[in-house]
Amino acid sequence: MDSGTATPSAEFTGSPPPEAEPPAAPTPGPDPAPATEPTAEPAAKTSDGPTAHPPASIREAPAAPALASLPAPPQALRQPRPPVDPLSIWQVPPTDPIPRQTPTPRDTTHTVAVGLPIGGYLALWRHDTPTYWRMTDPDTVRARLGVGLELRAEIDNHRFREVAMLGEDGHTLFLMDRYRDRTGHLGGITTELVPATEQEARRAADDKAMSELYGWLGEVVLAAGERDELVAVEGGGWSAPDAPVVLISLRTDGEEWHSVVEASPVPVDAPVWRDQQPADGDSQLLVSPATDGTLRAAGLLTRFAVATWSLHPFQLGLSFGPNPTLGEVPTR
């Protein structure tokens, strides 16, 4: 076969076409390797020369077909999408699987002072007397309280207490953030509450619940120390009486930091406290080097002091304030 006159299309048809098509106009089908000479392979088999490997034109993979040789996309893919009907956005919402109360004009939300979470129950103060509620999600509520996230109200000079919004008719508690997020929104969480009596709540405040409460308080004290805040365990509600109270703070003498737990009145014969009694005055201080362990231990020391009071823990609340230095008067 004469390599000068043969074309790739002649090999596929068996006879040369009347006119050879120029290489620049490929057919829509795959290109039948135009770069390879048809006589190259026989020449490699019959040659007696020193070449030990096939020519480069055979070793190389055929070139990819040009974009112009690819078939055109189906016409349906190039058609524009139909416009979105704005009315289709406003669909009727699906039926709520949770039954809801029918709202009435009397349904209102009130600001309440938050008490201590004990045994799955929570005391809330709208006025001077607490109401008692069973939490349906106690872990979520406890995780938010006392860590600096919750909205606060000032109840005394430099004394701040966490507050929430309560919808009594809907049994809904809204725990609102103190600060807006990066998008400018003021967030928070809502949780369902179940009305309870004081007797129900107190029955749940067993020894296990008390241990969990004061262990949680130790974590609250540690987090407050990182925010340079003191923690006061005192009477709950919208006022802060002078006593009884336990003040927990971090203070420094200019060289070292100390964990200071002050109880007023003196917790007479209470464990640990009695080792440093009698104490002068109406209050007693326990001071130790500030570590994570001593800050957490303030929760247990508070438990021993509160046990000498006439108030039940459900009647107490947490307050926060600026942390004083060791040279300042620790009490109000």
Short mmCIF file of C-alpha atoms in Angstrom, two decimals:
data_model
loop_
_atom_site.label_atom_id
_atom_site.label_comp_id
_atom_site.label_asym_id
_atom_site.label_seq_id
_atom_site.Cartn_x
_atom_site.Cartn_y
_atom_site.Cartn_z
CA MET A 1 0.00 0.00 0.00
CA ASP A 2 1.35 3.45 -0.90
CA SER A 3 1.55 5.49 2.29
CA GLY A 4 1.48 8.70 0.31
CA THR A 5 -2.01 8.16 -1.09
CA ALA A 6 -3.75 6.11 1.64
CA THR A 7 -6.03 7.90 4.12
CA PRO A 8 -7.50 6.69 7.49
CA SER A 9 -11.02 6.64 5.99
CA ALA A 10 -9.83 4.28 3.23
CA GLU A 11 -8.85 1.69 5.86
CA PHE A 12 -12.37 1.69 7.38
CA THR A 13 -14.33 1.61 4.06
CA GLY A 14 -12.04 -0.69 2.12
CA SER A 15 -11.82 1.67 -0.88
CA PRO A 16 -10.60 5.26 -1.14
CA PRO A 17 -13.28 7.96 -1.28
CA PRO A 18 -13.66 10.14 -4.29
CA GLU A 19 -12.13 13.05 -2.40
CA ALA A 20 -10.25 12.95 0.90
CA GLU A 21 -11.82 15.28 3.51
CA PRO A 22 -9.40 17.79 5.02
CA PRO A 23 -8.25 16.94 8.58
CA ALA A 24 -9.66 20.24 9.93
CA ALA A 25 -13.25 19.07 9.46
CA PRO A 26 -13.65 16.03 11.75
CA THR A 27 -16.83 14.04 11.76
CA PRO A 28 -19.10 13.99 14.84
CA GLY A 29 -17.96 10.46 15.65
CA PRO A 30 -14.61 9.51 17.25
CA ASP A 31 -11.49 10.57 15.36
CA PRO A 32 -9.87 7.39 13.91
CA ALA A 33 -6.33 8.26 15.05
CA PRO A 34 -5.33 10.69 12.28
CA ALA A 35 -1.91 11.30 13.86
CA THR A 36 -0.71 7.71 13.28
CA GLU A 37 0.72 6.79 9.90
CA PRO A 38 -0.90 3.60 8.55
CA THR A 39 2.46 2.11 7.41
CA ALA A 40 4.27 2.77 10.69
CA GLU A 41 3.43 -0.58 12.33
CA PRO A 42 4.49 -2.80 9.33
CA ALA A 43 7.70 -0.81 9.00
CA ALA A 44 8.55 -1.49 12.63
CA LYS A 45 8.04 -5.26 12.16
CA THR A 46 10.21 -5.64 8.98
CA SER A 47 13.01 -3.20 9.77
CA ASP A 48 16.47 -4.67 10.30
CA GLY A 49 17.86 -1.46 11.77
CA PRO A 50 19.14 -0.89 15.34
CA THR A 51 15.78 0.46 16.63
CA ALA A 52 14.72 -1.73 19.62
CA HIS A 53 11.50 0.08 20.57
CA PRO A 54 8.40 1.05 18.62
CA PRO A 55 8.31 4.57 17.23
CA ALA A 56 7.07 7.36 19.49
CA SER A 57 3.94 7.80 17.36
CA ILE A 58 2.82 4.29 18.39
CA ARG A 59 3.78 4.52 22.09
CA GLU A 60 1.85 7.73 22.67
CA ALA A 61 -1.89 7.60 23.39
CA PRO A 62 -4.16 9.09 20.71
CA ALA A 63 -4.94 12.75 21.25
CA ALA A 64 -8.32 13.62 22.78
CA PRO A 65 -10.90 14.71 20.24
CA ALA A 66 -11.29 18.43 19.78
CA LEU A 67 -14.25 20.20 21.36
CA ALA A 68 -15.62 20.93 17.91
CA SER A 69 -15.86 17.18 17.25
CA LEU A 70 -18.09 16.49 20.31
CA PRO A 71 -21.80 16.11 19.65
CA ALA A 72 -23.96 19.08 20.49
CA PRO A 73 -25.88 18.86 23.79
CA PRO A 74 -29.54 17.93 23.55
CA GLN A 75 -31.82 20.83 22.86
CA ALA A 76 -33.76 20.22 26.08
CA LEU A 77 -30.70 20.97 28.24
CA ARG A 78 -30.26 24.39 26.69
CA GLN A 79 -33.80 25.52 27.34
CA PRO A 80 -34.17 28.09 30.19
CA ARG A 81 -35.87 27.01 33.40
CA PRO A 82 -39.46 28.10 33.77
CA PRO A 83 -39.97 31.09 36.11
CA VAL A 84 -40.84 30.34 39.76
CA ASP A 85 -44.38 31.15 40.71
CA PRO A 86 -44.18 33.53 43.74
CA LEU A 87 -47.46 32.15 45.03
CA SER A 88 -45.89 28.71 45.34
CA ILE A 89 -43.59 30.01 48.11
CA TRP A 90 -46.50 30.71 50.44
CA GLN A 91 -47.75 27.21 50.99
CA VAL A 92 -50.10 26.24 53.74
CA PRO A 93 -47.89 24.94 56.59
CA PRO A 94 -48.23 21.28 57.46
CA THR A 95 -50.41 20.28 60.34
CA ASP A 96 -48.54 20.66 63.63
CA PRO A 97 -48.25 17.21 65.24
CA ILE A 98 -48.09 18.84 68.70
CA PRO A 99 -51.48 20.12 69.84
CA ARG A 100 -51.40 23.83 70.61
CA GLN A 101 -53.68 25.90 72.78
CA THR A 102 -55.86 28.39 71.01
CA PRO A 103 -54.40 31.84 71.78
CA THR A 104 -56.59 34.34 73.60
CA PRO A 105 -56.20 38.08 74.25
CA ARG A 106 -55.27 37.28 77.86
CA ASP A 107 -52.19 35.24 76.94
CA THR A 108 -49.21 37.32 78.11
CA THR A 109 -45.55 36.81 78.89
CA HIS A 110 -43.96 37.94 82.15
CA THR A 111 -40.40 38.53 83.27
CA VAL A 112 -39.44 36.17 86.09
CA ALA A 113 -36.40 35.79 88.31
CA VAL A 114 -34.87 32.34 88.02
CA GLY A 115 -34.16 30.13 91.03
CA LEU A 116 -31.98 27.05 91.39
CA PRO A 117 -32.55 23.91 89.25
CA ILE A 118 -33.10 21.06 91.70
CA GLY A 119 -34.16 17.51 90.90
CA GLY A 120 -35.78 18.43 87.60
CA TYR A 121 -37.79 21.33 89.12
CA LEU A 122 -37.32 25.09 88.96
CA ALA A 123 -38.63 27.96 91.09
CA LEU A 124 -39.57 31.20 89.31
CA TRP A 125 -40.44 34.58 90.85
CA ARG A 126 -42.83 36.90 89.11
CA HIS A 127 -43.57 38.76 92.36
CA ASP A 128 -42.46 38.02 95.91
CA THR A 129 -43.69 34.42 96.03
CA PRO A 130 -42.14 31.68 93.87
CA THR A 131 -44.07 29.36 91.59
CA TYR A 132 -42.84 25.83 90.98
CA TRP A 133 -42.43 24.09 87.65
CA ARG A 134 -41.24 20.72 86.43
CA MET A 135 -38.78 21.03 83.57
CA THR A 136 -39.29 18.80 80.53
CA ASP A 137 -35.64 19.32 79.50
CA PRO A 138 -33.70 19.93 82.72
CA ASP A 139 -30.26 19.31 81.22
CA THR A 140 -30.69 22.06 78.63
CA VAL A 141 -31.91 24.56 81.23
CA ARG A 142 -29.11 23.75 83.67
CA ALA A 143 -26.51 24.05 80.90
CA ARG A 144 -27.55 27.67 80.22
CA LEU A 145 -27.93 28.96 83.77
CA GLY A 146 -24.97 30.44 85.63
CA VAL A 147 -22.51 30.49 82.72
CA GLY A 148 -22.95 34.09 81.60
CA LEU A 149 -25.34 33.48 78.68
CA GLU A 150 -28.63 34.39 80.28
CA LEU A 151 -30.36 37.76 80.36
CA ARG A 152 -29.89 39.60 83.69
CA ALA A 153 -31.61 42.22 85.81
CA GLU A 154 -30.08 44.36 88.54
CA ILE A 155 -31.71 43.56 91.88
CA ASP A 156 -29.31 45.53 94.10
CA ASN A 157 -26.29 47.77 93.82
CA HIS A 158 -23.81 45.83 91.64
CA ARG A 159 -25.81 42.64 92.10
CA PHE A 160 -27.35 41.00 89.03
CA ARG A 161 -29.69 38.01 88.70
CA GLU A 162 -30.65 35.89 85.74
CA VAL A 163 -34.18 36.39 84.44
CA ALA A 164 -36.36 34.76 81.80
CA MET A 165 -39.69 35.22 80.04
CA LEU A 166 -42.56 33.00 81.18
CA GLY A 167 -45.77 32.40 79.29
CA GLU A 168 -47.85 30.87 82.07
CA ASP A 169 -50.86 30.01 79.93
CA GLY A 170 -48.70 28.22 77.38
CA HIS A 171 -46.32 26.80 80.01
CA THR A 172 -43.37 28.13 78.00
CA LEU A 173 -40.10 29.45 79.37
CA PHE A 174 -37.95 31.62 77.10
CA LEU A 175 -34.30 31.80 78.18
CA MET A 176 -32.98 34.85 76.34
CA ASP A 177 -29.36 35.60 75.46
CA ARG A 178 -27.64 38.62 76.99
CA TYR A 179 -25.98 39.70 73.75
CA ARG A 180 -26.77 39.75 70.05
CA ASP A 181 -24.95 37.35 67.77
CA ARG A 182 -22.81 38.34 64.78
CA THR A 183 -25.88 38.67 62.58
CA GLY A 184 -27.50 41.12 65.01
CA HIS A 185 -30.12 38.69 66.31
CA LEU A 186 -30.90 38.19 69.99
CA GLY A 187 -31.28 34.47 70.43
CA GLY A 188 -32.20 32.07 73.16
CA ILE A 189 -34.07 28.83 73.74
CA THR A 190 -37.62 27.95 74.70
CA THR A 191 -38.60 25.01 76.81
CA GLU A 192 -41.85 23.59 78.07
CA LEU A 193 -42.68 23.65 81.78
CA VAL A 194 -45.28 21.69 83.70
CA PRO A 195 -46.96 23.40 86.68
CA ALA A 196 -46.09 21.79 90.01
CA THR A 197 -46.75 22.34 93.68
CA GLU A 198 -44.19 23.22 96.30
CA GLN A 199 -44.67 19.80 97.89
CA GLU A 200 -43.94 18.01 94.61
CA ALA A 201 -40.77 20.05 94.12
CA ARG A 202 -39.52 19.47 97.65
CA ARG A 203 -40.08 15.72 97.40
CA ALA A 204 -37.75 15.71 94.38
CA ALA A 205 -35.03 17.54 96.33
CA ASP A 206 -33.49 14.39 97.78
CA ASP A 207 -29.84 13.81 98.67
CA LYS A 208 -28.91 12.89 95.09
CA ALA A 209 -30.55 16.04 93.76
CA MET A 210 -28.69 18.14 96.35
CA SER A 211 -25.36 16.60 95.36
CA GLU A 212 -26.05 17.40 91.72
CA LEU A 213 -27.07 20.95 92.60
CA TYR A 214 -23.92 21.84 94.50
CA GLY A 215 -21.68 20.04 92.03
CA TRP A 216 -23.27 22.21 89.33
CA LEU A 217 -22.71 25.25 91.56
CA GLY A 218 -18.98 24.46 91.68
CA GLU A 219 -18.86 24.63 87.88
CA VAL A 220 -20.79 27.92 87.98
CA VAL A 221 -18.21 29.37 90.40
CA LEU A 222 -15.33 28.26 88.16
CA ALA A 223 -16.94 29.85 85.08
CA ALA A 224 -17.64 33.06 87.02
CA GLY A 225 -14.00 33.28 88.08
CA GLU A 226 -12.96 33.15 84.43
CA ARG A 227 -15.32 36.11 83.80
CA ASP A 228 -13.92 37.97 86.85
CA GLU A 229 -17.28 37.79 88.63
CA LEU A 230 -18.32 36.84 92.14
CA VAL A 231 -21.22 34.50 92.89
CA ALA A 232 -23.73 35.08 95.68
CA VAL A 233 -26.05 32.34 96.92
CA GLU A 234 -28.86 34.13 98.74
CA GLY A 235 -32.61 34.54 99.03
CA GLY A 236 -34.28 34.31 95.62
CA GLY A 237 -36.67 36.67 93.92
CA TRP A 238 -36.34 40.36 93.16
CA SER A 239 -34.44 41.45 96.28
CA ALA A 240 -31.12 40.60 97.86
CA PRO A 241 -31.27 40.60 101.68
CA ASP A 242 -28.06 41.13 103.61
CA ALA A 243 -28.28 37.64 105.15
CA PRO A 244 -28.22 34.75 104.87
CA VAL A 245 -25.72 34.72 102.04
CA VAL A 246 -22.64 32.90 100.78
CA LEU A 247 -20.29 35.05 98.70
CA ILE A 248 -17.71 33.28 96.52
CA SER A 249 -15.03 35.32 94.82
CA LEU A 250 -11.48 35.45 93.51
CA ARG A 251 -9.27 38.03 95.17
CA THR A 252 -5.64 38.99 95.09
CA ASP A 253 -3.23 40.62 97.49
CA GLY A 254 -1.09 41.81 94.59
CA GLU A 255 1.02 38.67 94.48
CA GLU A 256 -1.26 35.64 94.52
CA TRP A 257 -4.89 34.86 93.76
CA HIS A 258 -7.11 33.37 96.43
CA SER A 259 -10.48 31.64 96.46
CA VAL A 260 -12.59 33.27 99.17
CA VAL A 261 -15.84 31.80 100.47
CA GLU A 262 -17.67 34.01 102.97
CA ALA A 263 -20.78 32.90 104.83
CA SER A 264 -23.13 35.15 106.79
CA PRO A 265 -24.29 34.31 109.39
CA VAL A 266 -21.54 32.08 110.70
CA PRO A 267 -22.40 28.44 109.83
CA VAL A 268 -22.06 27.14 113.36
CA ASP A 269 -20.89 23.51 113.62
CA ALA A 270 -21.07 23.02 109.84
CA PRO A 271 -18.48 20.58 108.42
CA VAL A 272 -15.18 22.25 107.45
CA TRP A 273 -16.43 25.62 108.72
CA ARG A 274 -16.31 24.49 112.34
CA ASP A 275 -12.58 23.78 112.05
CA GLN A 276 -11.99 27.57 112.07
CA GLN A 277 -14.57 28.55 114.68
CA PRO A 278 -15.32 30.51 116.73
CA ALA A 279 -15.18 33.30 114.18
CA ASP A 280 -15.19 36.99 114.96
CA GLY A 281 -18.18 39.01 113.81
CA ASP A 282 -21.31 37.96 111.96
CA SER A 283 -19.56 36.24 109.06
CA GLN A 284 -16.82 33.73 108.44
CA LEU A 285 -14.29 33.49 105.61
CA LEU A 286 -12.50 30.44 104.23
CA VAL A 287 -9.48 31.40 102.09
CA SER A 288 -7.36 29.09 99.95
CA PRO A 289 -5.03 29.41 96.94
CA ALA A 290 -7.07 29.81 93.77
CA THR A 291 -7.14 26.63 91.69
CA ASP A 292 -9.82 24.88 89.68
CA GLY A 293 -10.19 22.43 92.55
CA THR A 294 -10.66 25.04 95.29
CA LEU A 295 -13.15 26.98 93.15
CA ARG A 296 -15.21 23.85 92.53
CA ALA A 297 -15.02 23.00 96.25
CA ALA A 298 -16.93 26.22 96.97
CA GLY A 299 -20.07 24.37 95.90
CA LEU A 300 -19.66 21.82 98.73
CA LEU A 301 -18.78 24.53 101.26
CA THR A 302 -21.95 26.36 100.26
CA ARG A 303 -23.99 23.20 100.83
CA PHE A 304 -22.67 22.91 104.39
CA ALA A 305 -23.44 26.57 105.11
CA VAL A 306 -26.94 26.52 103.57
CA ALA A 307 -27.82 23.47 105.68
CA THR A 308 -27.63 25.71 108.78
CA TRP A 309 -30.20 28.18 107.38
CA SER A 310 -33.94 28.11 107.80
CA LEU A 311 -34.44 28.56 104.03
CA HIS A 312 -34.97 25.65 101.67
CA PRO A 313 -32.71 25.64 98.56
CA PHE A 314 -35.85 26.20 96.43
CA GLN A 315 -36.11 29.59 98.15
CA LEU A 316 -32.62 30.62 97.02
CA GLY A 317 -31.22 32.23 93.92
CA LEU A 318 -27.88 33.11 92.34
CA SER A 319 -26.57 36.64 91.91
CA PHE A 320 -23.46 37.86 90.13
CA GLY A 321 -21.35 40.95 90.49
CA PRO A 322 -17.89 42.49 90.01
CA ASN A 323 -15.06 40.64 91.71
CA PRO A 324 -13.50 42.65 94.57
CA THR A 325 -9.82 42.60 95.50
CA LEU A 326 -8.55 41.13 98.74
CA GLY A 327 -8.11 44.59 100.25
CA GLU A 328 -11.73 45.62 99.63
CA VAL A 329 -14.67 44.97 101.92
CA PRO A 330 -16.17 41.73 100.56
CA THR A 331 -19.74 42.29 101.72
CA ARG A 332 -22.24 44.99 100.79
#
